[in-house]
Each structure stands twice: as structure tokens, then as C-alpha cells.
Tab-separated table of C-alpha atoms in Angstrom:
chain	number	residue	atom	x	y	z
A	1	UNK	CA	-38.107	-54.748	125.628
A	2	UNK	CA	-34.413	-53.944	126.059
A	3	UNK	CA	-31.217	-55.616	124.877
A	4	UNK	CA	-27.745	-56.447	126.172
A	5	UNK	CA	-24.851	-57.541	123.953
A	6	UNK	CA	-22.392	-59.845	125.687
A	7	UNK	CA	-18.607	-59.722	125.183
A	8	UNK	CA	-18.839	-62.995	123.254
A	9	UNK	CA	-21.242	-61.467	120.734
A	10	UNK	CA	-24.658	-62.724	121.839
A	11	UNK	CA	-27.487	-60.187	121.920
A	12	UNK	CA	-29.969	-60.913	124.710
A	13	UNK	CA	-33.409	-59.335	124.971
A	14	UNK	CA	-34.920	-58.786	128.408
A	15	UNK	CA	-37.861	-57.319	130.287
A	16	UNK	CA	-37.715	-55.388	133.550
A	17	UNK	CA	-40.788	-55.207	135.762
A	18	UNK	CA	-39.473	-52.034	137.371
A	19	UNK	CA	-39.943	-50.936	140.931
A	20	UNK	CA	-37.658	-50.077	143.821
A	21	UNK	CA	-35.112	-52.240	145.567
A	22	UNK	CA	-32.581	-54.787	144.481
A	23	UNK	CA	-33.747	-56.761	141.445
A	24	UNK	CA	-34.198	-60.487	141.087
A	25	UNK	CA	-32.846	-62.181	137.964
A	26	UNK	CA	-35.347	-64.680	136.495
A	27	UNK	CA	-34.228	-67.374	134.035
A	28	UNK	CA	-36.904	-69.241	132.073
A	29	UNK	CA	-37.030	-72.870	130.993
A	30	UNK	CA	-36.695	-74.451	127.552
A	31	UNK	CA	-39.396	-73.152	125.158
A	32	UNK	CA	-40.030	-70.225	127.526
A	33	UNK	CA	-39.445	-66.470	127.570
A	34	UNK	CA	-38.415	-63.924	130.139
A	35	UNK	CA	-41.702	-62.053	130.025
A	36	UNK	CA	-43.509	-65.167	131.295
A	37	UNK	CA	-42.202	-64.222	134.749
A	38	UNK	CA	-44.074	-60.921	134.878
A	39	UNK	CA	-47.135	-62.423	136.655
A	40	UNK	CA	-44.768	-63.764	139.328
A	41	UNK	CA	-43.097	-60.346	139.603
A	42	UNK	CA	-46.520	-58.778	140.182
A	43	UNK	CA	-47.376	-61.288	142.920
A	44	UNK	CA	-44.014	-60.786	144.625
A	45	UNK	CA	-44.161	-57.012	144.444
A	46	UNK	CA	-40.454	-57.111	143.634
A	47	UNK	CA	-38.420	-55.871	140.704
A	48	UNK	CA	-37.721	-58.780	138.354
A	49	UNK	CA	-35.373	-58.658	135.370
A	50	UNK	CA	-35.895	-61.559	132.984
A	51	UNK	CA	-33.876	-62.184	129.807
A	52	UNK	CA	-34.773	-64.378	126.872
A	53	UNK	CA	-31.958	-66.898	127.029
A	54	UNK	CA	-30.006	-67.786	123.884
A	55	UNK	CA	-32.100	-69.597	121.291
A	56	UNK	CA	-35.323	-68.226	122.799
A	57	UNK	CA	-37.585	-65.219	122.352
A	58	UNK	CA	-35.959	-62.235	120.689
A	59	UNK	CA	-32.431	-63.172	121.737
A	60	UNK	CA	-29.780	-64.431	119.335
A	61	UNK	CA	-29.562	-68.035	118.175
A	62	UNK	CA	-25.782	-68.554	118.157
A	63	UNK	CA	-25.816	-72.291	117.472
A	64	UNK	CA	-23.900	-73.090	120.678
A	65	UNK	CA	-26.236	-74.441	123.354
A	66	UNK	CA	-23.620	-75.877	125.672
A	67	UNK	CA	-23.610	-75.411	129.425
A	68	UNK	CA	-20.673	-73.056	128.985
A	69	UNK	CA	-22.610	-70.911	126.512
A	70	UNK	CA	-25.639	-70.447	128.750
A	71	UNK	CA	-23.518	-69.726	131.826
A	72	UNK	CA	-21.366	-67.222	129.958
A	73	UNK	CA	-24.529	-65.389	128.908
A	74	UNK	CA	-25.894	-65.284	132.452
A	75	UNK	CA	-22.594	-64.054	133.883
A	76	UNK	CA	-22.220	-61.389	131.190
A	77	UNK	CA	-25.823	-60.258	131.708
A	78	UNK	CA	-25.327	-59.858	135.462
A	79	UNK	CA	-22.117	-57.920	134.906
A	80	UNK	CA	-23.566	-55.693	132.169
A	81	UNK	CA	-26.478	-54.613	134.384
A	82	UNK	CA	-24.317	-54.442	137.532
A	83	UNK	CA	-26.590	-56.862	139.395
A	84	UNK	CA	-24.021	-58.844	141.388
A	85	UNK	CA	-24.477	-60.383	143.811
A	86	UNK	CA	-28.005	-61.187	142.692
A	87	UNK	CA	-30.751	-63.625	143.654
A	88	UNK	CA	-31.654	-65.862	140.713
A	89	UNK	CA	-35.040	-67.511	140.251
A	90	UNK	CA	-34.725	-70.201	137.592
A	91	UNK	CA	-37.265	-72.603	136.124
A	92	UNK	CA	-36.095	-75.914	134.590
A	93	UNK	CA	-33.310	-74.890	132.160
A	94	UNK	CA	-33.099	-71.675	134.169
A	95	UNK	CA	-32.780	-73.663	137.410
A	96	UNK	CA	-29.718	-75.607	136.296
A	97	UNK	CA	-28.241	-72.375	134.960
A	98	UNK	CA	-28.847	-70.773	138.369
A	99	UNK	CA	-27.235	-73.471	140.481
A	100	UNK	CA	-24.324	-74.011	138.108
A	101	UNK	CA	-23.580	-70.288	138.011
A	102	UNK	CA	-23.779	-70.200	141.817
A	103	UNK	CA	-21.153	-72.949	141.950
A	104	UNK	CA	-18.857	-71.690	139.215
A	105	UNK	CA	-19.170	-67.912	139.689
A	106	UNK	CA	-20.190	-67.592	143.346
A	107	UNK	CA	-19.298	-63.901	143.494
A	108	UNK	CA	-22.186	-63.177	141.114
A	109	UNK	CA	-24.947	-65.024	143.017
A	110	UNK	CA	-26.332	-64.087	146.425
A	111	UNK	CA	-28.922	-66.878	146.578
A	112	UNK	CA	-31.068	-68.861	144.199
A	113	UNK	CA	-34.459	-70.483	143.755
A	114	UNK	CA	-34.391	-73.637	141.623
A	115	UNK	CA	-37.827	-74.495	140.247
A	116	UNK	CA	-38.423	-78.115	139.274
A	117	UNK	CA	-35.111	-79.357	137.927
A	118	UNK	CA	-33.072	-82.242	139.359
A	119	UNK	CA	-29.357	-82.620	140.057
A	120	UNK	CA	-29.228	-85.486	137.573
A	121	UNK	CA	-31.197	-85.506	134.319
A	122	UNK	CA	-31.636	-88.158	131.664
A	123	UNK	CA	-32.071	-87.600	127.952
A	124	UNK	CA	-34.992	-85.503	126.711
A	125	UNK	CA	-36.368	-86.685	123.361
A	126	UNK	CA	-39.478	-84.540	122.728
A	127	UNK	CA	-40.532	-86.525	119.610
A	128	UNK	CA	-43.588	-84.277	119.249
A	129	UNK	CA	-41.329	-81.559	117.852
A	130	UNK	CA	-41.249	-83.508	114.581
A	131	UNK	CA	-45.040	-83.273	114.317
A	132	UNK	CA	-45.186	-79.482	114.219
A	133	UNK	CA	-44.858	-77.749	110.846
A	134	UNK	CA	-42.738	-74.641	110.513
A	135	UNK	CA	-45.774	-72.362	110.088
A	136	UNK	CA	-49.526	-72.420	110.681
A	137	UNK	CA	-52.240	-70.528	108.826
A	138	UNK	CA	-53.648	-69.071	112.048
A	139	UNK	CA	-52.948	-68.776	115.750
A	140	UNK	CA	-55.932	-71.028	116.387
A	141	UNK	CA	-54.386	-73.786	114.256
A	142	UNK	CA	-51.080	-73.393	116.101
A	143	UNK	CA	-52.824	-73.688	119.468
A	144	UNK	CA	-54.830	-76.732	118.360
A	145	UNK	CA	-51.713	-78.493	117.063
A	146	UNK	CA	-49.848	-77.757	120.280
A	147	UNK	CA	-52.656	-79.201	122.393
A	148	UNK	CA	-52.624	-82.388	120.305
A	149	UNK	CA	-48.916	-83.104	120.729
A	150	UNK	CA	-47.912	-81.628	124.102
A	151	UNK	CA	-49.162	-83.017	127.391
A	152	UNK	CA	-49.471	-79.834	129.427
A	153	UNK	CA	-52.178	-77.945	131.233
A	154	UNK	CA	-50.169	-74.729	130.831
A	155	UNK	CA	-49.977	-73.991	127.084
A	156	UNK	CA	-48.922	-70.437	127.877
A	157	UNK	CA	-45.388	-71.717	128.532
A	158	UNK	CA	-45.178	-72.384	124.787
A	159	UNK	CA	-47.581	-69.771	123.443
A	160	UNK	CA	-45.532	-66.864	124.816
A	161	UNK	CA	-43.175	-67.645	121.920
A	162	UNK	CA	-45.836	-67.637	119.191
A	163	UNK	CA	-45.414	-64.984	116.498
A	164	UNK	CA	-46.789	-64.045	113.088
A	165	UNK	CA	-44.889	-63.089	109.944
A	166	UNK	CA	-45.624	-63.094	106.206
A	167	UNK	CA	-45.497	-66.919	106.168
A	168	UNK	CA	-48.027	-67.419	108.963
A	169	UNK	CA	-47.789	-68.309	112.644
A	170	UNK	CA	-44.790	-70.037	114.199
A	171	UNK	CA	-42.595	-70.159	117.290
A	172	UNK	CA	-39.607	-67.973	118.097
A	173	UNK	CA	-37.619	-71.104	118.984
A	174	UNK	CA	-36.788	-73.866	116.529
A	175	UNK	CA	-36.703	-77.592	117.132
A	176	UNK	CA	-32.992	-78.175	116.572
A	177	UNK	CA	-31.996	-75.427	119.002
A	178	UNK	CA	-34.309	-76.888	121.647
A	179	UNK	CA	-32.904	-80.381	121.111
A	180	UNK	CA	-29.348	-79.057	121.422
A	181	UNK	CA	-30.278	-77.182	124.587
A	182	UNK	CA	-31.767	-80.302	126.144
A	183	UNK	CA	-28.784	-82.436	125.165
A	184	UNK	CA	-26.684	-79.955	127.088
A	185	UNK	CA	-28.676	-80.249	130.320
A	186	UNK	CA	-28.737	-84.061	130.370
A	187	UNK	CA	-26.142	-85.418	132.786
A	188	UNK	CA	-25.130	-85.678	136.419
A	189	UNK	CA	-24.680	-82.263	138.016
A	190	UNK	CA	-24.315	-83.213	141.671
A	191	UNK	CA	-20.970	-81.424	142.008
A	192	UNK	CA	-22.549	-78.157	140.895
A	193	UNK	CA	-25.607	-78.677	143.056
A	194	UNK	CA	-23.657	-79.446	146.253
A	195	UNK	CA	-20.596	-77.194	145.970
A	196	UNK	CA	-22.071	-73.697	146.064
A	197	UNK	CA	-22.214	-71.852	149.421
A	198	UNK	CA	-25.306	-69.677	148.905
A	199	UNK	CA	-28.718	-70.147	150.548
A	200	UNK	CA	-31.089	-71.894	148.162
A	201	UNK	CA	-34.740	-72.803	147.787
A	202	UNK	CA	-35.823	-75.831	145.760
A	203	UNK	CA	-39.457	-75.703	144.634
A	204	UNK	CA	-41.005	-78.756	142.980
A	205	UNK	CA	-44.467	-79.694	141.815
A	206	UNK	CA	-46.109	-82.490	143.749
A	207	UNK	CA	-47.155	-84.094	140.444
A	208	UNK	CA	-43.765	-83.488	138.771
A	209	UNK	CA	-41.230	-86.275	138.073
A	210	UNK	CA	-38.692	-84.159	139.969
A	211	UNK	CA	-40.576	-84.479	143.273
A	212	UNK	CA	-39.287	-87.975	144.254
A	213	UNK	CA	-35.688	-86.801	143.792
A	214	UNK	CA	-36.038	-83.602	145.800
A	215	UNK	CA	-35.423	-85.074	149.306
A	216	UNK	CA	-31.995	-86.373	148.272
A	217	UNK	CA	-31.136	-83.001	146.772
A	218	UNK	CA	-31.963	-81.316	150.074
A	219	UNK	CA	-30.126	-83.940	152.111
A	220	UNK	CA	-26.935	-83.526	150.103
A	221	UNK	CA	-26.832	-79.716	150.032
A	222	UNK	CA	-26.619	-77.666	153.248
A	223	UNK	CA	-28.565	-74.410	153.721
A	224	UNK	CA	-31.246	-75.485	151.240
A	225	UNK	CA	-34.996	-75.470	151.814
A	226	UNK	CA	-37.598	-77.536	149.974
A	227	UNK	CA	-41.141	-76.504	149.092
A	228	UNK	CA	-43.420	-78.980	147.328
A	229	UNK	CA	-46.557	-77.502	145.782
A	230	UNK	CA	-49.362	-80.111	145.873
A	231	UNK	CA	-50.935	-80.943	142.532
A	232	UNK	CA	-48.507	-78.831	140.531
A	233	UNK	CA	-46.679	-80.123	137.481
A	234	UNK	CA	-43.479	-78.946	135.841
A	235	UNK	CA	-44.649	-75.507	134.671
A	236	UNK	CA	-45.825	-74.485	138.123
A	237	UNK	CA	-44.519	-70.940	137.740
A	238	UNK	CA	-47.606	-70.350	135.568
A	239	UNK	CA	-50.111	-72.883	136.907
A	240	UNK	CA	-49.477	-72.173	140.617
A	241	UNK	CA	-48.089	-68.643	140.536
A	242	UNK	CA	-49.590	-67.595	143.867
A	243	UNK	CA	-48.183	-70.596	145.736
A	244	UNK	CA	-44.773	-70.114	144.140
A	245	UNK	CA	-44.752	-66.419	145.014
A	246	UNK	CA	-45.596	-67.257	148.627
A	247	UNK	CA	-42.731	-69.760	148.801
A	248	UNK	CA	-40.234	-67.309	147.302
A	249	UNK	CA	-41.428	-64.458	149.517
A	250	UNK	CA	-40.776	-66.484	152.665
A	251	UNK	CA	-37.276	-67.340	151.396
A	252	UNK	CA	-36.170	-63.845	150.385
A	253	UNK	CA	-35.230	-61.199	152.922
A	254	UNK	CA	-37.720	-58.387	153.348
A	255	UNK	CA	-36.792	-55.578	150.951
A	256	UNK	CA	-35.577	-52.329	152.442
A	257	UNK	CA	-38.063	-49.525	151.788
């Protein structure tokens, strides 16, 4: 685990899969962590650098979860590691961050892969957050509680953030930060989606609520390809890693040896 401190005072943790060639920047979704992308990095055989975004993992929790805050972090991270122009692979929260950064700071982004996030998003309530206590007596109890309240076949998306301290087991994120993050991504973002010039790949799960909106997203943005993974839900980067890696590999140029 390594760290970068941004000019605006946010310390971001990140993992680097290593390997030769130009790296890919991977941005996780809400509740997620950068290291969750390491199985995808292994399948791709490419170097992947994946930060914990603000409010997540071992990164700072600055209290500001606005669009501007997340984009400033991503831009500062790219500049600090001298990655520009970089290909960004983003899931959910990471997907909107990828396509907004491509539109607003095009010199930093070579191309992007947006995984299962629309160009227009309604409010996210997540009432189940109120049902989880701050700490659990054991990891087993935490896992059981999560399965009761969250409808997902990929608990690893959440369990990557489980940790233990002297008070028991909890999550590295907290409910209010997640709610603030999701308030920030609700809205109409068509201008950001359609105004960037870079090549893009949109990957959606066939069983995801995003799937019916994907054809319009492709129709309204030139130089964009769509891949729909049959049977996959929202967290397809974990549940259908092989299929996602195949889609990304066909989109990216062949690395120079």
C-alpha cells in the first residue's frame, strides 16, 4: 500500500499491480476499494494502479463528497504519478468520475471504460445502512448482517472494506459519507457524457438497471462501444471478471513489449 497527498490536502492510499508498460488507472465504486481491481489486473496482464477514493479504504475522509472533490482527487493523483494521458477503468462511482474527468480535464485522459453507470441517475436511498451497527463482535456476524440487508451476489464488494479494531469488526466507510457521495452522483450528466473526445467503452450487466439506458448513451456519444455481459448485475467487475477483462482487452491497444 502506498500513499499520495494531493495539493488540496487529501491523502489517498493506492495499490499498484506492477508490471511493464503504461498503467491503467482503476476507480472503484461506492463502498469499494482500489485493491478489489487486482483480480481484473491479473486477468488483463496489465499494470493497474487503483486508489481508494476519498471516504473509502485507507484514504482520508475530508467531509466533502462533491463531484468537484472527487474529480480534483483524480486529477491530482494522475498528475502526482505522472500518468497523463491515462486510460481510466471506472466502476459505478468510478465510472462517472472517469467520464466527467475526460470531459473536464481531457488532457489527462486518453480513453476510458465506464462500468455500469448511467448518464442520468436518480436518488440513492440505501435504507439498509440504518440497520447496520457500528461494530460487530466477529467477522462472521458482520457477513451475516450484510447478507440480510444487502441484495447482492457479490458480498466481496463490501467485505473488502471490513476491518477489526479494539471495538470489534466494522467497515472502513461510514454511512453518512456514503450517503453524501451518492447525493453527489444523482443528477443529469449528459453534457459530461457526450462532450469528451476520447474513445470509450461502456460495459453494463445484462441484469443491471443500467442496461436499458445503455443504447441511448451509445447513440448520443460518438466513438463509444457497448458491451453487455449477459446475466451480470451491477458489481460485474467481481462476478464476471473474465468477461469484463475480455471486453477491456479488445478495447485497449496491444501493449508495446
